[in-house]
Coordinates of C-alpha atoms in Angstrom, one line a residue:
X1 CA 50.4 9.2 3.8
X2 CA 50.0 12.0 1.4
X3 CA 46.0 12.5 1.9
X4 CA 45.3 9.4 3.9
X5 CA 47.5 8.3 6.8
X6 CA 49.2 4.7 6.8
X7 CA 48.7 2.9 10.3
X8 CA 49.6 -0.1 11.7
X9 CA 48.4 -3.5 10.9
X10 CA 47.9 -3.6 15.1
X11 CA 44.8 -0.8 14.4
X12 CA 43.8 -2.3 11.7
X13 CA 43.1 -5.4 13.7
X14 CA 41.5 -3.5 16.5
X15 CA 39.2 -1.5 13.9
X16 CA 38.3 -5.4 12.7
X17 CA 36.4 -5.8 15.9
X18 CA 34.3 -3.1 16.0
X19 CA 33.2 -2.0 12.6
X20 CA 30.2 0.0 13.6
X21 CA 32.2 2.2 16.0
X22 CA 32.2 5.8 15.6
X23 CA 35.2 7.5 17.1
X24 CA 34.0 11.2 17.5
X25 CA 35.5 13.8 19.4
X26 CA 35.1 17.5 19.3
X27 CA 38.1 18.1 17.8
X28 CA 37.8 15.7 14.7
X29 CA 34.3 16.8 14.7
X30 CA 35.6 20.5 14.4
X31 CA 38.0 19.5 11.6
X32 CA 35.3 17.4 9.7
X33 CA 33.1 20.8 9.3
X34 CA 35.7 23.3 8.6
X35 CA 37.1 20.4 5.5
X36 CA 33.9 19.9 5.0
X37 CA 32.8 23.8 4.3
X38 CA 35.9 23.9 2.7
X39 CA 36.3 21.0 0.5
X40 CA 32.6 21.6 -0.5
X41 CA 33.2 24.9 -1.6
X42 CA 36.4 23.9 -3.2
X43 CA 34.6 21.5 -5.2
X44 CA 32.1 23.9 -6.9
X45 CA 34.6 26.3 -7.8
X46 CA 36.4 23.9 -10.0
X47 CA 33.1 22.6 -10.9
X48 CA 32.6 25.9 -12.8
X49 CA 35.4 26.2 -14.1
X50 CA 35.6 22.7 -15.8
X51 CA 31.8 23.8 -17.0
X52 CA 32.6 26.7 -18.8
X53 CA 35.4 25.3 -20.5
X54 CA 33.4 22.1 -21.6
X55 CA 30.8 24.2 -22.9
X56 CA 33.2 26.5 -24.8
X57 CA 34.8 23.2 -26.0
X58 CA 31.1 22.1 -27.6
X59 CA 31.0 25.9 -29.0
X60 CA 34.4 26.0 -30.8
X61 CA 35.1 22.5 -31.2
X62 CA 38.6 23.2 -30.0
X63 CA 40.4 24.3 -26.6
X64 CA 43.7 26.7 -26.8
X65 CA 46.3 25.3 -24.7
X66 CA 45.6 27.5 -21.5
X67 CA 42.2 26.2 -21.7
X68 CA 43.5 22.4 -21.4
X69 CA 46.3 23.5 -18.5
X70 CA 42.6 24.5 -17.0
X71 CA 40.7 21.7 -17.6
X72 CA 42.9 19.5 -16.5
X73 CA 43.7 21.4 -13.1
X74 CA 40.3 21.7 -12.6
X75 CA 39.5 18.2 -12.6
X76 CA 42.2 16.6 -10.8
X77 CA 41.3 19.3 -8.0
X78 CA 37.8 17.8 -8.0
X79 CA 39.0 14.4 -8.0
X80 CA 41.5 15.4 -4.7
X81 CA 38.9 17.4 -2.3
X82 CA 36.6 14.5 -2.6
X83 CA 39.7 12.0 -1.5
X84 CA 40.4 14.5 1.1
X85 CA 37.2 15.2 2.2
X86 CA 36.5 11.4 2.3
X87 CA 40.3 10.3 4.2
X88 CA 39.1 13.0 6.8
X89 CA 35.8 12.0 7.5
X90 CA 35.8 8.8 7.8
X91 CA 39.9 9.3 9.8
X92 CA 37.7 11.1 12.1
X93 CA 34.3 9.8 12.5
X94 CA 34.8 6.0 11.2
X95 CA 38.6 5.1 11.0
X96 CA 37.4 1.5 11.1
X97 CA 36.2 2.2 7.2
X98 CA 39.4 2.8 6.2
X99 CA 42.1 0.9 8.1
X100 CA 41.7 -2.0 6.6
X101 CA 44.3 -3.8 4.2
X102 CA 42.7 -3.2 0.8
X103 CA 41.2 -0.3 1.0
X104 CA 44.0 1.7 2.4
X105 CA 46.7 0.7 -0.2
X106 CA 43.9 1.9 -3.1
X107 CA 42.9 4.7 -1.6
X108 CA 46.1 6.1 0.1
X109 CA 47.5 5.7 -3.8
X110 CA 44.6 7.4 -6.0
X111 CA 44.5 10.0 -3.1
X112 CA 48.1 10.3 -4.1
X113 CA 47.7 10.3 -7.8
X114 CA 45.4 13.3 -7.7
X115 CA 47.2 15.4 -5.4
X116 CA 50.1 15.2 -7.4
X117 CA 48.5 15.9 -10.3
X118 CA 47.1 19.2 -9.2
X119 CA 50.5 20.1 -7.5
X120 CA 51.7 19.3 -11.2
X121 CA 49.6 20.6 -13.7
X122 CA 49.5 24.3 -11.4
X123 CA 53.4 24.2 -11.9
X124 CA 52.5 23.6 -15.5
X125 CA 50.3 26.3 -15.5
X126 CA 52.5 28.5 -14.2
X127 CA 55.6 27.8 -16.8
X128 CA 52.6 28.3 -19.7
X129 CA 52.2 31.7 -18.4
X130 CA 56.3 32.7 -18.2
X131 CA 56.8 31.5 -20.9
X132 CA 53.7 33.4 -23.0
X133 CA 53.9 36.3 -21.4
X134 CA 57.4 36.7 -20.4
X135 CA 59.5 38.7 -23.1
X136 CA 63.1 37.8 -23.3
X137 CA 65.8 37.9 -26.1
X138 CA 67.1 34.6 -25.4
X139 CA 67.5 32.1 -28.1
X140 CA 66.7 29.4 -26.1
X141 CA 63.5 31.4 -24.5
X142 CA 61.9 32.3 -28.3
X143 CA 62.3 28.9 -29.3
X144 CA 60.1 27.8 -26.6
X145 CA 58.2 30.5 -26.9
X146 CA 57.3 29.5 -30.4
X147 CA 57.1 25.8 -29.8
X148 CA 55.0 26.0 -26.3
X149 CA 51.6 25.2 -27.5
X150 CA 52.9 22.2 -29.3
X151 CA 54.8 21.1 -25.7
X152 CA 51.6 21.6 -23.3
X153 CA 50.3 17.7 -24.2
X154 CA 53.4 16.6 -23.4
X155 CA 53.9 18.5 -20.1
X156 CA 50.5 17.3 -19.1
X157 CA 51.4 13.7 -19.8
X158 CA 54.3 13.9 -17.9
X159 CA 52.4 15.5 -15.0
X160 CA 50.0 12.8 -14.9
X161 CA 53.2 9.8 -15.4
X162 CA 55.0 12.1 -12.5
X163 CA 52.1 11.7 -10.4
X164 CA 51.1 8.1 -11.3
X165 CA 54.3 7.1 -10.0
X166 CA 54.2 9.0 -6.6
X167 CA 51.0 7.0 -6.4
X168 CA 52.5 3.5 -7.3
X169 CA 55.2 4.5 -5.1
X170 CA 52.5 5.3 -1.8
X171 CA 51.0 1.7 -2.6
X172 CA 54.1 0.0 -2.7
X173 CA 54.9 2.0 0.9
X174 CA 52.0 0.9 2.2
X175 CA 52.2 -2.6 1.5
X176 CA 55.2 -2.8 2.9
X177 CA 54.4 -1.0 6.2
X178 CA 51.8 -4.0 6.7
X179 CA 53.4 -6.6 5.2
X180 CA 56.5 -5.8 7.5
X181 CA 54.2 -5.6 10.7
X182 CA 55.4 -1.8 11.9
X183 CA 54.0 -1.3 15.4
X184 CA 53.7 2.3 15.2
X185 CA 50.7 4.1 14.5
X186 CA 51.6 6.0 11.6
X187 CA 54.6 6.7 9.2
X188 CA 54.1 10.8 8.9
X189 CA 56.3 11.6 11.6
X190 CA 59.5 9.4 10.6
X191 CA 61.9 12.2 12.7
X192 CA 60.4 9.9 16.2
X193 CA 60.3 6.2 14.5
X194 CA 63.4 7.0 12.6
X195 CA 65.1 4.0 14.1
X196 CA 62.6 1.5 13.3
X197 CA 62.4 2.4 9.8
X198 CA 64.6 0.9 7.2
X199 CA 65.8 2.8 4.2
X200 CA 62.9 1.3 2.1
X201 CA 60.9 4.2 3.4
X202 CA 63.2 6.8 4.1
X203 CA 64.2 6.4 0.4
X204 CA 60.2 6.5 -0.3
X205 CA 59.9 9.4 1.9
X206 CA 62.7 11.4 0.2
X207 CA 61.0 10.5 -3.2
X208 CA 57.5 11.9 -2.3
X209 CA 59.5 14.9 -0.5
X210 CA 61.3 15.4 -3.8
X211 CA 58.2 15.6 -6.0
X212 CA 57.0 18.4 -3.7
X213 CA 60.3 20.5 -4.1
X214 CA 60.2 20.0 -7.8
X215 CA 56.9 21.5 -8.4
X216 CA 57.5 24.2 -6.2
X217 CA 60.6 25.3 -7.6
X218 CA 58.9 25.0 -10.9
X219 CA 56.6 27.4 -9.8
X220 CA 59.5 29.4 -8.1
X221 CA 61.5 30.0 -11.3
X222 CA 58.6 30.7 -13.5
X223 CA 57.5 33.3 -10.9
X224 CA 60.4 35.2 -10.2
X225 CA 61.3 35.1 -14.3
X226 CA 57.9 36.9 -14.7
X227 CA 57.9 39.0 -12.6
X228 CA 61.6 40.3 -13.7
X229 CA 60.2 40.4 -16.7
X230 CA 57.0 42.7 -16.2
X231 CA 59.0 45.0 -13.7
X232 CA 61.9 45.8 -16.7
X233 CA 58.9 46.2 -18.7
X234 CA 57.1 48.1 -16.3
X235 CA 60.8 50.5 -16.1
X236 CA 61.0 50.8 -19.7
X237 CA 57.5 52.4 -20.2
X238 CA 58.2 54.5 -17.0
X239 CA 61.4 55.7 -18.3
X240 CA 59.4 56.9 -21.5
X241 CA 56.2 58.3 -19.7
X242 CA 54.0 55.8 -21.1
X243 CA 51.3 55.5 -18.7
X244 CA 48.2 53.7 -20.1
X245 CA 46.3 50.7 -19.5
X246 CA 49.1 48.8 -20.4
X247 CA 50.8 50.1 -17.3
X248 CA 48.1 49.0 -15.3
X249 CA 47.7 46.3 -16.6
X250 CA 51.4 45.0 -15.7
X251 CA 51.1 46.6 -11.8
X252 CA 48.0 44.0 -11.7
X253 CA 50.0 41.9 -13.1
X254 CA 53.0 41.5 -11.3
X255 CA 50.8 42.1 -7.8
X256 CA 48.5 38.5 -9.3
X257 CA 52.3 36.6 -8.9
X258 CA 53.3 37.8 -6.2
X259 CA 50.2 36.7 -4.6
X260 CA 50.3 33.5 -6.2
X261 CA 53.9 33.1 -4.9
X262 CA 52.9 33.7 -1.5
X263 CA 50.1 31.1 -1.8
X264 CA 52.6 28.9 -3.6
X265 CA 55.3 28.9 -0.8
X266 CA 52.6 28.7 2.3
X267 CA 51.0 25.4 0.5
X268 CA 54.5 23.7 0.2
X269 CA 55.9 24.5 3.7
X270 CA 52.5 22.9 4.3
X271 CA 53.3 19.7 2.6
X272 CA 56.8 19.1 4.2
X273 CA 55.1 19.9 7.2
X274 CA 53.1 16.9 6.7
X275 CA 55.7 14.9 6.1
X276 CA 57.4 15.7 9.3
X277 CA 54.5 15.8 11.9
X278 CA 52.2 13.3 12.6
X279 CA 48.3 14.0 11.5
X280 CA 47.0 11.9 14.2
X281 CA 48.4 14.2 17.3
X282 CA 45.5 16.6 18.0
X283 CA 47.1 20.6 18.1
X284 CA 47.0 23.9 16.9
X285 CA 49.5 23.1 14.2
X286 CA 47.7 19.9 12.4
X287 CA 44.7 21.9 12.5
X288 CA 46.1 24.5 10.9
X289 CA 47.7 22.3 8.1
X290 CA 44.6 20.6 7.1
X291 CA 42.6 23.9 7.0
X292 CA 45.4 25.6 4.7
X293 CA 46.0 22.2 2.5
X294 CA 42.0 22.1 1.7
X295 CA 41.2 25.6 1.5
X296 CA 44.4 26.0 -1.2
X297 CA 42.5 24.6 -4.2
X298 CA 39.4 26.5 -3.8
X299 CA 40.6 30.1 -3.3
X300 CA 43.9 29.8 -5.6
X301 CA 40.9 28.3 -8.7
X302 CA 39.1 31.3 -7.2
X303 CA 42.2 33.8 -8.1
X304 CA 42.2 31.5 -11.0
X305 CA 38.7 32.8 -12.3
X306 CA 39.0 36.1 -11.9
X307 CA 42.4 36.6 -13.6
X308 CA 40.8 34.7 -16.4
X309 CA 38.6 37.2 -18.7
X310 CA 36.5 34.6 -19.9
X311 CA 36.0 33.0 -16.9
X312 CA 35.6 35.5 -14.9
X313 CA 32.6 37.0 -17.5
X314 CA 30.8 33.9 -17.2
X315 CA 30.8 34.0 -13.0
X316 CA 29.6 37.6 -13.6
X317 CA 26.8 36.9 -15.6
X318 CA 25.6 33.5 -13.5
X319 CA 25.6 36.0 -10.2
X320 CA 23.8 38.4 -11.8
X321 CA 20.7 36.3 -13.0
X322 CA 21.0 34.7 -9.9
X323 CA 20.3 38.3 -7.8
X324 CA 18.4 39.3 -10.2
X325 CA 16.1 36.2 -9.6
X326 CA 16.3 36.6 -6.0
X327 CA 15.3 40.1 -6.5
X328 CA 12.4 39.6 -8.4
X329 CA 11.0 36.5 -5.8
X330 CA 11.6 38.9 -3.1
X331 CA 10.1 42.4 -4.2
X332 CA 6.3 42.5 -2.8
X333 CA 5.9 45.1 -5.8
X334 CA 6.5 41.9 -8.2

């Protein structure tokens, strides 16, 4: 569940007896190259970005507090493509790897863990930037305005405690799946098995559904209060024909959210959607699911990099020596 999928101790049995047995077809072996294009790709995006920042770290001796919102995104995104990449490999190519009763409990929960804490620290993210850029004369609003920077450690602990408990709570789910002896194959798509599930894991799967809405809706107010925010902005300097880069600045603005929104909403009807249909039935719709779910990290650091000046200077500068290298090796004149 939630990055790995929890089966039944009867599979687990049966993948006992065979260990060596590959279970290919060419549908898992489609999905294995897409993730794996993906999840690869995925990987060295964040890669950069959690280089850049390390070495500016080294340089100034000190990170500003969208910096550690960054560093911290981009290593639990790392840490949750290669869990992905791994579940849905060997799901696919050796299931008998990973149904077994250790391994499943450990991995389904760190799996878990790292999921949540990208989910988390992008909604973190997200209320950083409201809150900076957003310009509001509310008390309440200036006081965190003024005392943000001093709050991002403690958002970020609570991320990781939000997420560490998701994960404890995935463990305990899956020891209890086996310990119980459930006969069916796998406890995603709890609308079929709902009558052979107790409330135990209806409970658990509320929980999990729960930490879902919570960072989206996160990311839902801290959106829609930006963008309010830039567009009455946006009016004002309108209604005294200012334009200037600053007007420009807030249409490319206001277009970034509304993109990231999009993005937002797609990626967390794709996580209930999860919840509700099961992984293991082979159709356009699963497909589709685990293509969007591992493809969401990459491009949204992606958007990430290049809305980020500093960022997106260094990926500028790495390309170009790069072509210009290539050049150089492939000009017959040099």
């Amino acid at each position: 569940l939630l990055g790995t999928q929890l089966c039944s101790p009867a599979r687990t049995m049966e993948a006992s007896r065979c260990p060596h047995q590959s279970n290919v077809t060419s549908y898992g072996a489609t999905i294995v190259a897409i993730i794996t294009l993906e999840a690869f790709a995925g990987i060295w995006i964040n890669a950069f970005i959690l280089c850049v920042l390390c070495i500016g770290w080294v340089k100034k001796k000190t990170l500003n507090s969208n910096e550690k919102i960054l560093l911290f995104l981009s290593c639990s995104r790392i840490s949750h493509l290669c869990f992905s990449w791994v579940n849905h490999f060997l799901s696919r190519m050796y299931p008998n790897y990973l149904y077994v009763h250790p391994t499943l409990k450990l991995f389904s929960s760190f799996a878990t863990f790292f999921k949540y804490s990208s989910l988390w620290f992008s909604a973190c993210l997200c209320v950083f930037y409201c809150i900076k850029i957003a310009n509001f004369r509310n008390r309440f609003f200036i006081c965190l305005k003024v005392k943000i920077d001093r709050m991002v450690p403690w958002l970020l602990l609570g991320s990781m405690l939000s997420a560490l408990t998701i994960g404890i709570v995935i463990y305990d789910l899956a020891e209890t799946a086996q310990r119980n002896n459930l006969t069916f194959t796998c406890l995603r798509n709890f609308w079929e098995e709902h009558t052979r599930m107790d409330n135990h894991f209806f409970s658990s799967l509320f929980f999990i559904g729960f930490g879902y809405a919570a960072s989206f809706m996160a990311v839902l107010f801290s959106a829609v209060f930006l963008l309010f925010s830039l567009w009455r902005h946006k009016r004002t300097m309108q209604t005294n024909s200012t334009k200037d880069l600053s007007m420009e600045a807030h249409i490319k603005a206001i277009k970034s959210i509304l993109s990231f929104l999009v993005m937002y909403t797609i990626n967390f009807v794709c996580l209930i959607l999860t919840i509700i249909y099961n992984i293991d039935n082979e159709n356009t719709m699963t497909l589709l699911l685990s293509i969007y779910l591992c493809a969401f990290p990459g491009v949204h650091s992606l958007i990430l990099i290049f809305s980020n000046p500093k960022l997106e200077k260094s990926l500028i500068k790495i390309l170009s020596c790069i072509f210009s290298r290539g050049h150089l090796y492939f000009d017959p004149i040099h």
